[in-house]
Short mmCIF file of C-alpha atoms in Angstrom, two decimals:
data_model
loop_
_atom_site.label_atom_id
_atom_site.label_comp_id
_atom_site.label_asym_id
_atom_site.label_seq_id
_atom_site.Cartn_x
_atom_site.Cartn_y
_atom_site.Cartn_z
CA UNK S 17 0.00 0.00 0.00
CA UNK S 18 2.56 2.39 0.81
CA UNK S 19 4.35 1.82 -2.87
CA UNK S 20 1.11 2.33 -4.28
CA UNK S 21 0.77 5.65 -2.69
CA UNK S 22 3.30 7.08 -5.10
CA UNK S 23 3.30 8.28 -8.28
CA UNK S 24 2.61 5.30 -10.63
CA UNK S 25 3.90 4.79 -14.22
CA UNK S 26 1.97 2.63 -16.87
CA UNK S 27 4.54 1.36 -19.54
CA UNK S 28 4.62 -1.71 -21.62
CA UNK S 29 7.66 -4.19 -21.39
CA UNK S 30 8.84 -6.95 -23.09
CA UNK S 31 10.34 -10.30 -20.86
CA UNK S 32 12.50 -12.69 -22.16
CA UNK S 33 13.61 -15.85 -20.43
CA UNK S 34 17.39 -16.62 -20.89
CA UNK S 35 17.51 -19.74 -21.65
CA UNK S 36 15.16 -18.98 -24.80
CA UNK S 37 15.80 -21.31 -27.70
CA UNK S 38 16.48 -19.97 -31.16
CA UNK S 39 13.05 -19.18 -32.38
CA UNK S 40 11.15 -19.72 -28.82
CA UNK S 41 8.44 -18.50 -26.97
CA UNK S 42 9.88 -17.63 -23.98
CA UNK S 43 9.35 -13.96 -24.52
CA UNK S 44 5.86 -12.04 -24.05
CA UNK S 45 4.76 -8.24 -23.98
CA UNK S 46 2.34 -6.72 -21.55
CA UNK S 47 1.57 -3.30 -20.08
CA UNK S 48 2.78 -2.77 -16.34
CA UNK S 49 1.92 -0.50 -13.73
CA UNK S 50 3.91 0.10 -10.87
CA UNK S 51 6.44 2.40 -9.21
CA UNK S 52 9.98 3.63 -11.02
CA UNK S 53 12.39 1.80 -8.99
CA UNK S 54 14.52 5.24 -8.37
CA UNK S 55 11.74 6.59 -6.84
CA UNK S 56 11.87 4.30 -4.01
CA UNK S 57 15.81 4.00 -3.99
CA UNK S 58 15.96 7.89 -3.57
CA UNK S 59 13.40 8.14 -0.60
CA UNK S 60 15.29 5.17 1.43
CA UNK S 61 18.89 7.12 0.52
CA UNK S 62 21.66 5.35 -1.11
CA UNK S 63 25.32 5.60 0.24
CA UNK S 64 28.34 6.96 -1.26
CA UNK S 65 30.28 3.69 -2.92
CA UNK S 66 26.89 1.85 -3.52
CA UNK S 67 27.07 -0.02 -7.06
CA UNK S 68 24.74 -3.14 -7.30
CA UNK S 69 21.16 -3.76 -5.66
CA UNK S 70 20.63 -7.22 -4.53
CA UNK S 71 16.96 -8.40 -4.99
CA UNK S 72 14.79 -11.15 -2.83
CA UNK S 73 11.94 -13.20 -3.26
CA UNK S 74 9.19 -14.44 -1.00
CA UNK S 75 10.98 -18.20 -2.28
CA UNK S 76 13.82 -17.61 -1.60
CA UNK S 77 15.11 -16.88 -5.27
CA UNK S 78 17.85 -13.78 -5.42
CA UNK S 79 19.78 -11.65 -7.88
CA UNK S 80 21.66 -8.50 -8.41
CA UNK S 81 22.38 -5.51 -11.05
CA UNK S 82 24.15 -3.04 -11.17
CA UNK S 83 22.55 0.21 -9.32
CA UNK S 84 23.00 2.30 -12.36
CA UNK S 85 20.64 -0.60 -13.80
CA UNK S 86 18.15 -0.16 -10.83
CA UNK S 87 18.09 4.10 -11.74
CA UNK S 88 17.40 4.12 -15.10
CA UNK S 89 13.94 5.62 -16.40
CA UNK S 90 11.67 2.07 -16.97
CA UNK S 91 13.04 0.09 -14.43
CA UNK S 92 10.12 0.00 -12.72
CA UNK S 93 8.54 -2.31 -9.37
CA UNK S 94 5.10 -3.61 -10.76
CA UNK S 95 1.87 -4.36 -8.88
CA UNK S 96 -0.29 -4.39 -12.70
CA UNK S 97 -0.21 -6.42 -15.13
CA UNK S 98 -2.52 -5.20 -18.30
CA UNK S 99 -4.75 -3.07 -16.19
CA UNK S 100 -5.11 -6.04 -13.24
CA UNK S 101 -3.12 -7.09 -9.90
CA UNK S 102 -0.57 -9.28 -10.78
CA UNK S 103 -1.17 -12.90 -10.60
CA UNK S 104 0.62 -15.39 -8.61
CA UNK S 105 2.29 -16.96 -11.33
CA UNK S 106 3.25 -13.45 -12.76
CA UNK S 107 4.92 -12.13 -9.46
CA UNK S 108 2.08 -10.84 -6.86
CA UNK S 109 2.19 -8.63 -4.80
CA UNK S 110 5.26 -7.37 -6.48
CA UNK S 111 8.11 -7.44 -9.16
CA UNK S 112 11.06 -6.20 -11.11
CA UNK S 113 11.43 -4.94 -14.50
CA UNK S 114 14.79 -4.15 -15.48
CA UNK S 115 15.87 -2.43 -18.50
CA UNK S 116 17.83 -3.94 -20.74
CA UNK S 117 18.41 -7.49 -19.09
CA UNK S 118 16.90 -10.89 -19.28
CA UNK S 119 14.48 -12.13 -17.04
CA UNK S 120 16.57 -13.96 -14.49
CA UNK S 121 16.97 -10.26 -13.44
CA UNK S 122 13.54 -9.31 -13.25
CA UNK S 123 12.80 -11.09 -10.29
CA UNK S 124 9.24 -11.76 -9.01
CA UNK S 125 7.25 -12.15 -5.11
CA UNK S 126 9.68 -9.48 -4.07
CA UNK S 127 10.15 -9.41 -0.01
CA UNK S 128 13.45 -7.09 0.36
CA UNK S 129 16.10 -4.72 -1.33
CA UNK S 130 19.55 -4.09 -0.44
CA UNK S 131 21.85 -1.52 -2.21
CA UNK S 132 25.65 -2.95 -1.31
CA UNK S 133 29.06 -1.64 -2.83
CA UNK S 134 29.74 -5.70 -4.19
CA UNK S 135 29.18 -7.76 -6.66
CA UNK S 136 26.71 -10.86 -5.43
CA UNK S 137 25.62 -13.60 -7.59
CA UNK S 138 22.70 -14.97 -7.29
CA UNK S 139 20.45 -17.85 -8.06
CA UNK S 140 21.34 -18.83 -11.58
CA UNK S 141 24.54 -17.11 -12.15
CA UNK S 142 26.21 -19.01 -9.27
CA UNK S 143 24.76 -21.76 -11.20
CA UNK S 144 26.98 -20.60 -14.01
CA UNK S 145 24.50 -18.66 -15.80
CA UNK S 146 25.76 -14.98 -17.08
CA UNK S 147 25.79 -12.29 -14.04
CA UNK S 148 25.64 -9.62 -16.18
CA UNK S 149 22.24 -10.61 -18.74
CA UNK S 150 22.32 -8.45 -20.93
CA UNK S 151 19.50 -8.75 -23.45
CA UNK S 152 20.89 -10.27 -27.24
CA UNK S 153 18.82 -9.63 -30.08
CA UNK S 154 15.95 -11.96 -31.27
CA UNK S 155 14.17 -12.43 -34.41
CA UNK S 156 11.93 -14.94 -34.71
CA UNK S 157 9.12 -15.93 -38.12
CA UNK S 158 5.85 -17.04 -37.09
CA UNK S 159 4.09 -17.07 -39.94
CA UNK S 160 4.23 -19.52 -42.27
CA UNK S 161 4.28 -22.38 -40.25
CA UNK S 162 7.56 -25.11 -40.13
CA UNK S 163 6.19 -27.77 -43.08
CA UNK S 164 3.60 -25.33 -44.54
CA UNK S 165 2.71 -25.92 -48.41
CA UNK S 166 2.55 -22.42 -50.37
CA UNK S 167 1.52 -22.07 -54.03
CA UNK S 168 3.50 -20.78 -56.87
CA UNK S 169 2.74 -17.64 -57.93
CA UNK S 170 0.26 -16.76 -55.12
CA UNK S 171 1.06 -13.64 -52.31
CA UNK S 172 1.99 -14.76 -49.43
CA UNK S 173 2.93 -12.98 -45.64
CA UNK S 174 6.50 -14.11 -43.49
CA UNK S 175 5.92 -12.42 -40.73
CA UNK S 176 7.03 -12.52 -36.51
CA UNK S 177 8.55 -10.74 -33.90
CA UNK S 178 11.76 -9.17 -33.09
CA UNK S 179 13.54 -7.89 -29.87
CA UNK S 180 16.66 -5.47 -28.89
CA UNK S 181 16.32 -5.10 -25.15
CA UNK S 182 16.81 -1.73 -24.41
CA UNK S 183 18.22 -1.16 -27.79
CA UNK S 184 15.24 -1.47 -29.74
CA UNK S 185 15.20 -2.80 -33.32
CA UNK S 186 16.03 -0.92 -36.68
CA UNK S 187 15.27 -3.15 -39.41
CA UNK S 188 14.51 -7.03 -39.81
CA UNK S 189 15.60 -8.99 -42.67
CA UNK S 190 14.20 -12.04 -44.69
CA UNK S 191 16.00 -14.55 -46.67
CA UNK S 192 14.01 -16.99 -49.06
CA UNK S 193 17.24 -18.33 -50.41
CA UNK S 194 19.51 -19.94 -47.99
CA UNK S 195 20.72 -16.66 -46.62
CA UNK S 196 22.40 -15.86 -50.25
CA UNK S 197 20.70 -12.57 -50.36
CA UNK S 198 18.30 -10.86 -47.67
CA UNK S 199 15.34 -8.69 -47.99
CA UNK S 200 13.95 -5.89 -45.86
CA UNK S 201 10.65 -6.31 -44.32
CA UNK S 202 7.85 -3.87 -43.43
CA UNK S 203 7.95 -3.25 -39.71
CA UNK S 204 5.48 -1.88 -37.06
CA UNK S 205 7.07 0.69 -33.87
CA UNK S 206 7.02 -1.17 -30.85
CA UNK S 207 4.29 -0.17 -27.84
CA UNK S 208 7.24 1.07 -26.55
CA UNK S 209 11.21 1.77 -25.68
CA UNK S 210 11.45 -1.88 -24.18
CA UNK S 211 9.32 -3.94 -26.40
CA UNK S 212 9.25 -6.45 -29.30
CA UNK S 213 8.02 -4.70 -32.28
CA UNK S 214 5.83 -7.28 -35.64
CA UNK S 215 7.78 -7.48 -39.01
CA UNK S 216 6.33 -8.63 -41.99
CA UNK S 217 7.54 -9.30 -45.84
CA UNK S 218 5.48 -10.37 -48.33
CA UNK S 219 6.68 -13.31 -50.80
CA UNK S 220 5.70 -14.74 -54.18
CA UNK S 221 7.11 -17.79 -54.72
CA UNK S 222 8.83 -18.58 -58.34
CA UNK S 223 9.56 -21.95 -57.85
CA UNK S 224 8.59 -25.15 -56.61
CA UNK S 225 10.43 -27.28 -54.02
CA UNK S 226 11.05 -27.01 -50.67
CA UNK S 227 12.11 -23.41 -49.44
CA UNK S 228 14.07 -22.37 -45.63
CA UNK S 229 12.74 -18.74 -44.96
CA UNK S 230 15.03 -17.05 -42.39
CA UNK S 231 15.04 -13.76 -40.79
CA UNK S 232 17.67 -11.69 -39.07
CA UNK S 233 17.65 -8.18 -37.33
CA UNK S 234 19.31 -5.39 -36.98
CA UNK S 235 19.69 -3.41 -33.18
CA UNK S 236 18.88 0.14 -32.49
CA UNK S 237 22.88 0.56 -32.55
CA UNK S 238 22.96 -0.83 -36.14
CA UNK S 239 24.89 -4.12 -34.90
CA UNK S 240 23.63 -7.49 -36.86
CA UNK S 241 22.16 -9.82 -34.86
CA UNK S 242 24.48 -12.79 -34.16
CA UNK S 243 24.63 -15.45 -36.45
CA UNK S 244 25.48 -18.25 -33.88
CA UNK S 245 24.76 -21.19 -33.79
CA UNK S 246 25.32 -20.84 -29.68
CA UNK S 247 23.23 -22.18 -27.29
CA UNK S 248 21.25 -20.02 -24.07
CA UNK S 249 24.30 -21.01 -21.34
CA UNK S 250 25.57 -19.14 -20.49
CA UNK S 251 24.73 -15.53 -21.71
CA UNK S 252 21.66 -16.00 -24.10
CA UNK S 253 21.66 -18.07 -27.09
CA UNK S 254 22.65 -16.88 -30.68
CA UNK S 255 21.41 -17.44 -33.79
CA UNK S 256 18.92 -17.12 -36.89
CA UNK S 257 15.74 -18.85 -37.32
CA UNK S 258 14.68 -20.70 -39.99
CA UNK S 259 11.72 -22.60 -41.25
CA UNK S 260 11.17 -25.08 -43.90
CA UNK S 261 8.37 -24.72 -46.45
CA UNK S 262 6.96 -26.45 -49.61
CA UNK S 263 6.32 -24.83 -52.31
CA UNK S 264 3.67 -26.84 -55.07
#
């Protein structure tokens, strides 16, 4: 009650899981409501030397980031989740959303913060997973389906998400030709600074045959994303997705 007696902020964020596969679903967007981290940081006070807050769950799950993480504008400490209390699978009464870094950071049930001037590693990175998480960027198609049968000659939509992190996205990229030669797609502005955004390229097939579509992006910074193949341990996994089609 007394965090939802401050100002609130109503921003939508993407999540992504970590240990995403290439092309997997363990990524979602929703709108949050909740209270910009700072805020609270400021009104406790934070000592000279601080660098990293140290988060805790009701389970006994824990992590850290780096304060400067913790102060930026949309980090925020969520009670909403699209316009309702969080759930209890989605973190009630309380949880992180951290700019920039996967969801091992954005921890969930929150019972306590600590601001400390060390590094501490929590749950999964003393498990060997990456302490410092940052979001890589993601591209996945959704449409056409893997195995799908298209027909020469006829119009037809590639289309999916993509995702930057705090970066954003400038431009996604199709291939209908083994990666030989890549193709711009249309895209739509995110809901916001920290989410996916949809892409879309429409395709007329020439040929019969079986056809791999794959799609790549490109970050806010301009940087391709990487090529891979490298799997989610430790740091995120890398790589381009593809998906097989017939053609008739």
């Amino acid at each position: 009650e007394e965090l939802r007696a401050l100002p609130s902020v109503t921003r939508p964020h993407t999540l992504m899981c970590i240990s995403n596969e290439i092309g997997g679903d363990l990524i979602s967007n929703a709108v949050w409501t909740g209270v910009p981290l700072k805020t609270v940081l400021e009104k406790a006070g934070i000592r000279t030397g601080a660098n990293r807050l140290i988060i805790r769950a009701r389970d006994g799950y824990s992590d850290s980031f780096p304060l400067s993480a913790a102060l930026r504008d949309g980090t925020i400490l969520a009670y909403e989740m699209n316009g309702k209390p969080l759930e209890r699978q989605h973190g009630f009464p309380l949880r992180a959303l951290v700019m920039g870094l996967y969801g091992i950071k954005n921890v969930k049930w929150l019972s306590e913060l600590e601001v400390v001037d060390y590094d501490y590693k929590g749950y999964w990175p003393a498990r060997g997973w990456s302490d410092a998480a940052i979001y890589k960027t993601f591209s996945r198609i959704d449409v056409p389906a893997p195995g799908a049968v298209l027909k020469r000659g006829a119009r037809t939509w590639i289309a999916g998400v993509a995702f930057g992190g705090d970066r954003g996205i400038k431009a996604v990229e199709v291939s209908v030709d083994e990666g030989a030669t890549w193709q711009p797609t249309r895209l739509r502005p995110g809901m916001g600074d920290h989410t996916w955004l949809l892409w879309a390229f429409e395709w007329t097939p020439a040929a019969t045959g079986p056809a791999t579509l794959r799609v790549r992006a490109i970050d806010g910074t301009g940087a391709l994303q990487p090529v891979g193949p490298k799997p989610p341990l430790p740091d995120g996994v890398e790589g381009l997705h593809a998906v097989s089609v017939n053609v008739r």
